[in-house]
């Protein structure tokens, strides 16, 4: 069939310019009017689509792919007896992935330092040699003392972890963080010590813990209590904890009670390995309370935020989103 | 049998263009391609024969694009609604067996075909696609009315489309003659 000039010009405008609403409707009507119109239109658009330059670099995309797979593969392994299996796992994985994404062994002169690194976007469960269970949250690092054993139970933590410490009254278990140390004998507790967060602290689920700050203040927690430090001033607040909400992350859930907005954002960034940007002082002073259950993607979480708060979002880049207040966008 | 990395390198760019065709957003298209390769990786689909694998990859990209569009429909209720409907319609068109040039041809062969276009048509493809100029900017650059540029876009694409389909027919003829 003979094409009219008008149709040719409208298709050219549709693909690479501007078409008014009326013209677009006219074009769509023409496309629907006859199967041969439709196949001509799709074939022209297809030619247009196939000549788009590819801007992405395949090497970078491949590297990014491997990193994502490494994150998913390595930290979810549960190691029943850490000391025996660690070397084998490390060797196995080093062949596949870059070293920073895996649990690794650093060989010192004499002693070996065993440590776990959990990257953003994942979490991990490990069992230490003394039988203590540790859940490590995203972007966290747990290092065992060089001579860690059932008799010498000392670890250091950056980030967040939930501990179920094997009871042993004569050999206390010690967790060091950059701002405070915790000494226990047999308990269940959560420690949050991300250096970039506004608030850090610990929540006690069972048993008893003694916490000592770097300036030698000692605080004892009872079950169901939590201690929160303002990271800048190290001012401490002891309060009744919502244990369920503080430990929700262990089961892959989010449950927040009055969390500062910037801390919420950093949690989401770590958990989903995305970048979330926002501007404006309104955000810094906001406090968020709410829960997300079994959200698989960051899209779902952002949609939930959008539905329940005045926050909206747009995707601005590869794994990068911008948050803004709805009223500002009007 | 090709290993995973070979498959990734061979199909990445084409799948990116194919996803972009439907979702019209580069970063979303890259995400979709990453997700599709995750499926390949987890299910070891690289062991499929090449033709099978290729069909699997392109249809996976279509499905992921469709999911994305459906999701967008919920998120942005009003704006862009008709846009995503049009894209959905287009996906259905390819689901019914029609093959895109992106699937049929190597990208190098498409660029080669662009080079073989008449000067006036090659110029318009280069300006609009490789330099990324909009019709209005091209009109300013070439001192032409916008309407003329729009028509030329159509005609350049039409020539390119015919060149590419002639090429396919020639290859088929060669195969036929070899077989004789």
XYZ file of C-alpha atoms in Angstrom:
510
model
C 0.000 0.000 0.000
C 1.127 3.527 -0.724
C 2.144 5.495 2.328
C 1.069 9.023 2.660
C 3.697 11.654 3.372
C 1.805 12.491 6.504
C 2.307 9.012 7.968
C 6.005 8.953 7.068
C 6.509 12.272 8.749
C 4.555 11.278 11.840
C 6.637 8.131 12.270
C 9.832 10.175 11.922
C 8.544 12.537 14.589
C 7.373 9.704 16.841
C 10.807 8.112 16.848
C 13.037 11.126 17.238
C 11.083 14.211 18.036
C 7.806 15.419 19.236
C 4.348 14.319 18.314
C 1.297 16.075 19.699
C -1.285 13.995 21.556
C -3.658 14.318 18.605
C -1.079 13.250 16.073
C -0.045 10.343 18.226
C -3.638 9.172 18.446
C -3.913 9.507 14.666
C -0.771 7.428 14.189
C -2.025 4.750 16.596
C -5.325 4.579 14.723
C -3.484 4.127 11.457
C -1.367 1.340 12.974
C -4.449 -0.465 14.284
C -6.360 -0.028 11.039
C -4.539 -2.725 9.099
C -2.114 -5.540 9.981
C 0.216 -4.449 7.198
C 0.360 -0.941 8.683
C 1.252 -2.477 11.985
C 4.027 -4.630 10.615
C 5.447 -1.722 8.605
C 5.457 0.505 11.677
C 7.092 -2.114 13.903
C 9.629 -2.920 11.251
C 10.626 0.760 10.887
C 10.765 1.212 14.649
C 12.805 -1.991 14.877
C 15.339 -0.616 12.409
C 15.496 2.538 14.511
C 15.962 0.525 17.734
C 18.650 -1.663 16.223
C 20.845 1.317 15.277
C 20.999 2.710 18.800
C 24.631 2.914 19.900
C 25.493 0.648 22.822
C 26.874 2.870 25.555
C 27.574 0.231 28.174
C 30.937 -1.492 28.365
C 30.574 -5.255 28.256
C 33.650 -5.843 30.445
C 32.262 -3.652 33.183
C 28.888 -5.320 32.939
C 30.495 -8.740 33.179
C 32.521 -7.692 36.222
C 29.408 -6.254 37.814
C 27.600 -9.514 37.135
C 30.303 -11.595 38.803
C 30.356 -9.316 41.826
C 26.616 -9.683 42.271
C 26.836 -13.460 42.008
C 29.743 -13.585 44.457
C 27.739 -11.611 46.963
C 24.845 -13.979 46.665
C 26.932 -17.130 46.678
C 29.531 -16.751 49.357
C 28.009 -15.313 52.519
C 24.905 -17.454 52.669
C 26.925 -20.572 53.309
C 26.527 -21.843 56.825
C 29.778 -23.188 58.186
C 29.196 -25.770 60.870
C 32.761 -25.850 62.094
C 34.364 -22.655 61.013
C 38.031 -23.511 61.538
C 38.040 -26.653 59.443
C 35.926 -25.548 56.584
C 37.139 -21.992 56.217
C 40.331 -22.724 54.348
C 38.607 -25.013 51.887
C 35.826 -22.519 51.241
C 38.294 -19.697 50.847
C 40.413 -21.579 48.352
C 37.377 -22.735 46.444
C 35.956 -19.263 46.138
C 39.158 -17.363 45.475
C 39.356 -19.134 42.150
C 35.958 -17.826 41.205
C 35.666 -14.363 42.627
C 37.660 -11.317 43.603
C 39.081 -11.571 47.105
C 37.148 -8.738 48.686
C 33.808 -10.478 48.276
C 34.516 -13.662 50.131
C 35.146 -14.782 53.655
C 38.901 -14.879 53.797
C 41.898 -15.889 55.815
C 44.707 -13.464 56.380
C 47.923 -15.214 57.104
C 50.066 -13.384 59.620
C 53.576 -14.319 60.670
C 52.641 -17.053 63.072
C 49.000 -16.758 63.935
C 46.118 -16.771 61.520
C 43.466 -14.103 61.730
C 40.127 -15.477 60.710
C 37.570 -13.024 59.533
C 34.271 -12.706 57.749
C 33.367 -9.914 55.411
C 29.731 -9.635 54.373
C 29.255 -7.228 51.469
C 26.350 -4.909 50.845
C 23.288 -6.615 49.511
C 23.656 -9.822 51.523
C 23.789 -11.283 55.007
C 25.295 -14.385 56.444
C 25.068 -16.929 59.184
C 28.117 -18.550 60.742
C 28.873 -20.844 63.621
C 32.088 -20.252 65.528
C 34.388 -22.929 66.918
C 32.887 -22.599 70.425
C 29.355 -23.217 69.128
C 28.293 -19.560 69.165
C 25.954 -18.634 66.321
C 26.416 -15.300 64.575
C 24.159 -13.625 62.030
C 26.064 -10.918 60.190
C 24.149 -8.100 58.555
C 25.073 -6.420 55.241
C 28.368 -4.596 54.964
C 29.688 -6.039 58.216
C 33.024 -7.470 59.210
C 33.668 -9.953 61.994
C 37.213 -10.766 63.007
C 38.158 -13.562 65.381
C 41.076 -13.275 67.790
C 44.191 -14.977 66.352
C 43.925 -17.729 68.967
C 40.146 -17.885 69.113
C 38.954 -21.085 70.787
C 36.386 -22.347 73.292
C 38.747 -21.076 76.000
C 39.526 -17.716 74.448
C 36.401 -16.190 73.011
C 37.178 -12.761 71.631
C 35.893 -11.191 68.406
C 35.737 -7.727 66.930
C 32.873 -6.376 64.895
C 32.297 -3.574 62.427
C 28.671 -3.254 61.395
C 25.777 -5.247 62.803
C 25.478 -8.786 64.146
C 23.138 -10.923 66.197
C 24.891 -13.326 68.572
C 23.607 -16.453 70.260
C 26.499 -17.113 72.560
C 27.129 -20.653 73.742
C 26.861 -20.635 77.498
C 30.174 -21.017 79.354
C 30.419 -19.191 82.691
C 34.164 -19.667 83.125
C 35.096 -18.382 79.668
C 33.324 -15.099 78.866
C 32.656 -14.103 75.284
C 33.883 -10.643 74.313
C 32.750 -8.493 71.370
C 34.819 -5.411 70.582
C 33.521 -2.543 68.477
C 35.060 0.793 67.601
C 33.159 2.539 70.398
C 32.402 -0.067 73.069
C 33.087 -3.641 74.226
C 30.555 -6.209 75.372
C 31.278 -9.087 77.728
C 28.838 -11.981 78.155
C 28.735 -15.563 79.279
C 25.769 -17.019 77.455
C 23.097 -14.799 75.891
C 21.269 -13.693 72.798
C 21.868 -10.115 71.758
C 22.162 -7.759 68.824
C 25.005 -5.288 68.294
C 24.857 -2.407 65.862
C 28.113 -0.534 65.361
C 28.100 0.833 61.813
C 30.559 3.713 61.970
C 28.502 5.765 59.481
C 25.195 5.606 61.401
C 23.806 8.283 63.728
C 22.905 5.804 66.442
C 24.712 2.649 67.496
C 24.008 0.282 70.341
C 22.971 -3.130 71.565
C 19.715 -4.960 72.315
C 19.540 -7.849 74.733
C 17.077 -10.659 74.034
C 18.089 -13.170 76.711
C 20.604 -13.445 79.528
C 22.801 -10.626 80.672
C 25.483 -8.472 79.103
C 27.995 -5.995 80.403
C 28.955 -3.175 78.110
C 31.969 -0.959 78.519
C 32.584 2.215 76.534
C 36.033 3.410 75.513
C 36.012 5.905 78.375
C 35.475 3.072 80.834
C 31.802 3.563 81.627
C 30.234 0.226 82.459
C 26.550 -0.501 81.799
C 24.706 -3.722 82.546
C 21.687 -4.678 80.445
C 18.750 -6.825 81.493
C 16.728 -8.908 79.010
C 14.452 -6.760 76.882
C 16.564 -3.651 77.338
C 18.492 -1.751 74.755
C 21.227 0.799 74.909
C 21.515 3.455 72.236
C 24.461 5.790 71.769
C 24.421 8.972 69.801
C 27.591 8.249 67.883
C 28.883 11.823 67.948
C 28.414 12.642 71.623
C 28.356 9.038 72.899
C 25.449 10.073 75.088
C 23.737 6.845 76.151
C 20.029 6.115 76.478
C 18.936 2.936 78.225
C 15.382 1.914 77.332
C 12.924 -0.940 77.052
C 13.568 -2.522 73.670
C 11.183 -3.781 71.049
C 13.270 -6.911 70.683
C 11.211 -8.282 67.830
C 11.740 -5.161 65.794
C 15.469 -4.910 66.510
C 16.016 -8.511 65.489
C 13.692 -8.523 62.467
C 16.623 -8.214 60.048
C 17.854 -11.679 61.108
C 14.743 -13.123 59.434
C 15.104 -10.870 56.430
C 12.494 -8.377 57.571
C 12.585 -4.712 58.319
C 10.821 -3.428 61.370
C 11.697 0.050 62.487
C 10.659 2.016 65.551
C 11.465 5.713 65.348
C 14.662 5.232 63.361
C 16.353 8.468 62.142
C 15.669 8.822 58.424
C 19.370 8.941 57.426
C 19.918 5.637 59.273
C 16.932 4.082 57.479
C 18.410 5.103 54.135
C 21.822 3.668 54.996
C 20.193 0.404 56.095
C 18.339 0.100 52.806
C 21.496 0.959 50.866
C 23.452 -1.733 52.650
C 20.711 -4.335 52.419
C 19.923 -3.902 48.735
C 23.302 -2.591 47.610
C 21.861 0.495 45.994
C 22.537 4.182 46.232
C 19.745 6.384 47.558
C 20.204 10.116 47.345
C 18.069 12.825 48.871
C 18.379 16.528 49.456
C 16.955 18.867 52.012
C 17.059 19.331 55.773
C 13.467 18.007 56.137
C 14.818 14.493 55.623
C 17.541 14.720 58.260
C 15.092 15.482 61.034
C 12.533 12.859 59.993
C 11.991 9.733 62.068
C 10.566 6.606 60.512
C 8.422 3.884 62.024
C 7.140 1.019 59.950
C 7.768 -2.480 58.720
C 8.438 -4.211 55.443
C 8.013 -7.934 55.316
C 9.851 -10.161 52.877
C 10.464 -7.440 50.327
C 12.502 -8.922 47.564
C 13.413 -5.844 45.636
C 14.251 -2.274 46.410
C 11.386 -1.293 44.082
C 8.889 -2.909 46.437
C 10.361 -1.164 49.460
C 10.373 2.209 47.741
C 6.792 1.680 46.611
C 5.833 0.906 50.197
C 7.560 4.083 51.365
C 5.780 5.998 48.660
C 2.372 4.686 49.678
C 2.785 5.285 53.399
C 4.805 8.507 53.554
C 5.089 11.754 51.622
C 8.199 10.443 49.912
C 8.391 9.706 46.198
C 11.299 8.404 44.152
C 12.763 8.252 40.676
C 15.425 6.012 39.305
C 18.353 8.198 38.251
C 21.010 5.696 37.360
C 22.101 2.085 37.428
C 21.086 0.961 40.957
C 20.688 4.559 42.023
C 17.478 6.286 43.143
C 16.602 9.808 44.147
C 14.085 10.405 46.945
C 12.097 13.580 47.258
C 9.063 14.898 49.074
C 5.872 14.673 47.042
C 4.789 18.227 47.839
C 8.084 19.556 46.462
C 7.573 17.867 43.163
C 4.245 19.470 42.451
C 30.200 -25.883 24.249
C 30.470 -22.153 25.014
C 31.202 -21.156 28.593
C 29.180 -18.590 30.464
C 31.524 -15.709 29.807
C 31.499 -16.293 26.047
C 27.715 -16.306 26.075
C 27.646 -13.091 28.088
C 30.032 -11.310 25.723
C 28.310 -12.577 22.618
C 24.787 -11.534 23.543
C 25.106 -8.708 26.061
C 24.882 -5.765 23.673
C 22.107 -7.200 21.538
C 20.030 -8.040 24.601
C 20.612 -4.546 25.930
C 19.245 -3.046 22.698
C 16.344 -5.461 22.736
C 15.379 -4.519 26.307
C 15.835 -0.846 25.532
C 13.488 -1.213 22.580
C 10.665 -1.968 25.026
C 11.533 -0.078 28.200
C 13.199 2.990 26.648
C 15.497 3.506 29.625
C 19.185 2.583 29.506
C 19.707 1.779 33.156
C 16.527 -0.278 33.360
C 17.616 -2.143 30.217
C 20.999 -2.912 31.806
C 19.273 -4.204 34.944
C 17.059 -6.449 32.863
C 20.015 -7.922 31.004
C 21.799 -8.576 34.319
C 18.699 -10.356 35.619
C 18.419 -12.483 32.499
C 22.054 -13.561 32.767
C 21.411 -14.434 36.400
C 18.792 -16.902 35.177
C 21.268 -18.329 32.684
C 23.909 -18.606 35.393
C 21.681 -20.210 37.985
C 20.045 -22.669 35.643
C 23.161 -23.318 33.576
C 21.334 -22.437 30.408
C 24.624 -21.827 28.594
C 24.550 -25.571 27.969
C 21.616 -25.223 25.626
C 22.452 -25.348 21.952
C 23.158 -21.944 20.442
C 19.847 -21.472 18.626
C 17.894 -22.610 21.665
C 19.897 -20.431 23.963
C 19.446 -17.396 21.748
C 15.691 -17.867 21.617
C 15.652 -18.348 25.378
C 17.635 -15.152 25.997
C 15.491 -12.956 23.779
C 12.245 -14.258 25.163
C 13.543 -13.858 28.744
C 14.356 -10.213 27.980
C 10.833 -9.756 26.622
C 9.288 -11.276 29.733
C 11.390 -9.185 32.090
C 10.557 -6.065 30.100
C 6.882 -6.899 30.315
C 7.164 -7.348 34.088
C 8.864 -4.013 34.368
C 6.180 -2.289 32.297
C 3.409 -3.825 34.367
C 5.160 -2.670 37.497
C 5.511 0.826 36.070
C 1.818 0.864 35.341
C 1.108 0.496 39.051
C 3.702 3.015 40.132
C 2.914 5.799 37.698
C -0.799 5.536 37.362
C -1.376 8.411 35.006
C 1.666 9.751 33.230
C 3.288 7.473 30.717
C 0.417 5.070 31.005
C -0.297 5.015 27.287
C 3.460 4.704 26.655
C 3.724 1.474 28.549
C 0.555 0.167 26.881
C 2.121 0.766 23.492
C 5.268 -1.029 24.592
C 3.236 -3.943 25.890
C 1.478 -4.192 22.553
C 4.850 -4.249 20.839
C 6.099 -7.035 23.125
C 3.024 -9.105 22.240
C 3.856 -8.581 18.574
C 7.300 -10.124 19.091
C 5.885 -12.861 21.286
C 3.826 -14.057 18.368
C 6.992 -15.134 16.562
C 8.107 -11.994 14.743
C 11.873 -11.517 15.068
C 13.645 -8.238 15.599
C 16.688 -7.281 13.523
C 18.504 -7.157 16.841
C 17.890 -10.877 17.198
C 18.410 -11.779 13.556
C 21.546 -9.791 12.799
C 24.950 -9.170 14.299
C 25.225 -5.574 15.409
C 28.343 -5.217 13.237
C 26.314 -6.166 10.195
C 23.737 -3.537 11.032
C 26.430 -0.856 11.276
C 27.892 -2.121 8.012
C 24.511 -1.741 6.366
C 24.299 1.848 7.648
C 27.593 2.553 5.885
C 26.212 1.238 2.635
C 23.276 3.678 2.650
C 23.009 6.552 0.190
C 24.816 9.670 1.479
C 21.693 11.600 2.356
C 20.213 8.695 4.321
C 23.463 7.775 6.015
C 23.881 11.359 7.190
C 20.470 11.412 8.848
C 21.082 8.101 10.645
C 24.476 9.272 11.827
C 23.102 12.528 13.182
C 20.036 11.063 14.864
C 21.491 7.826 16.161
C 25.241 8.055 16.509
C 25.298 11.733 17.526
C 21.968 11.508 19.326
C 20.502 14.731 17.897
C 16.758 15.319 18.001
C 14.899 16.200 14.799
C 14.774 19.872 15.712
C 18.533 20.008 16.252
C 19.145 18.222 12.972
C 16.858 20.698 11.243
C 18.928 23.571 12.648
C 22.189 21.904 11.690
C 21.110 21.150 8.116
C 18.993 24.269 7.681
C 15.941 22.251 6.791
C 12.332 22.365 7.992
C 11.655 19.900 10.843
C 8.993 18.175 8.730
C 11.587 17.380 6.070
C 13.891 15.892 8.698
C 11.042 13.748 10.013
C 10.311 12.393 6.565
C 14.002 11.752 5.931
C 14.244 9.776 9.158
C 11.489 7.521 7.901
C 13.016 7.120 4.447
C 16.504 6.406 5.772
C 15.143 3.716 8.062
C 13.117 2.269 5.221
C 16.178 2.000 2.988
C 18.175 0.434 5.799
C 15.417 -2.037 6.548
C 15.290 -3.126 2.905
C 19.067 -3.452 2.690
C 19.083 -5.687 5.739
C 16.257 -7.902 4.539
C 17.858 -8.221 1.075
C 21.022 -9.331 2.809
C 19.141 -12.078 4.596
C 17.584 -13.238 1.328
C 21.017 -13.295 -0.335
C 22.424 -15.428 2.460
C 19.505 -17.828 2.161
C 20.058 -18.042 -1.599
C 23.731 -18.827 -1.067
C 22.876 -21.569 1.347
C 20.359 -22.942 -1.122
C 22.903 -22.965 -3.956
C 25.562 -24.552 -1.796
C 23.097 -27.277 -0.972
C 22.504 -28.048 -4.620
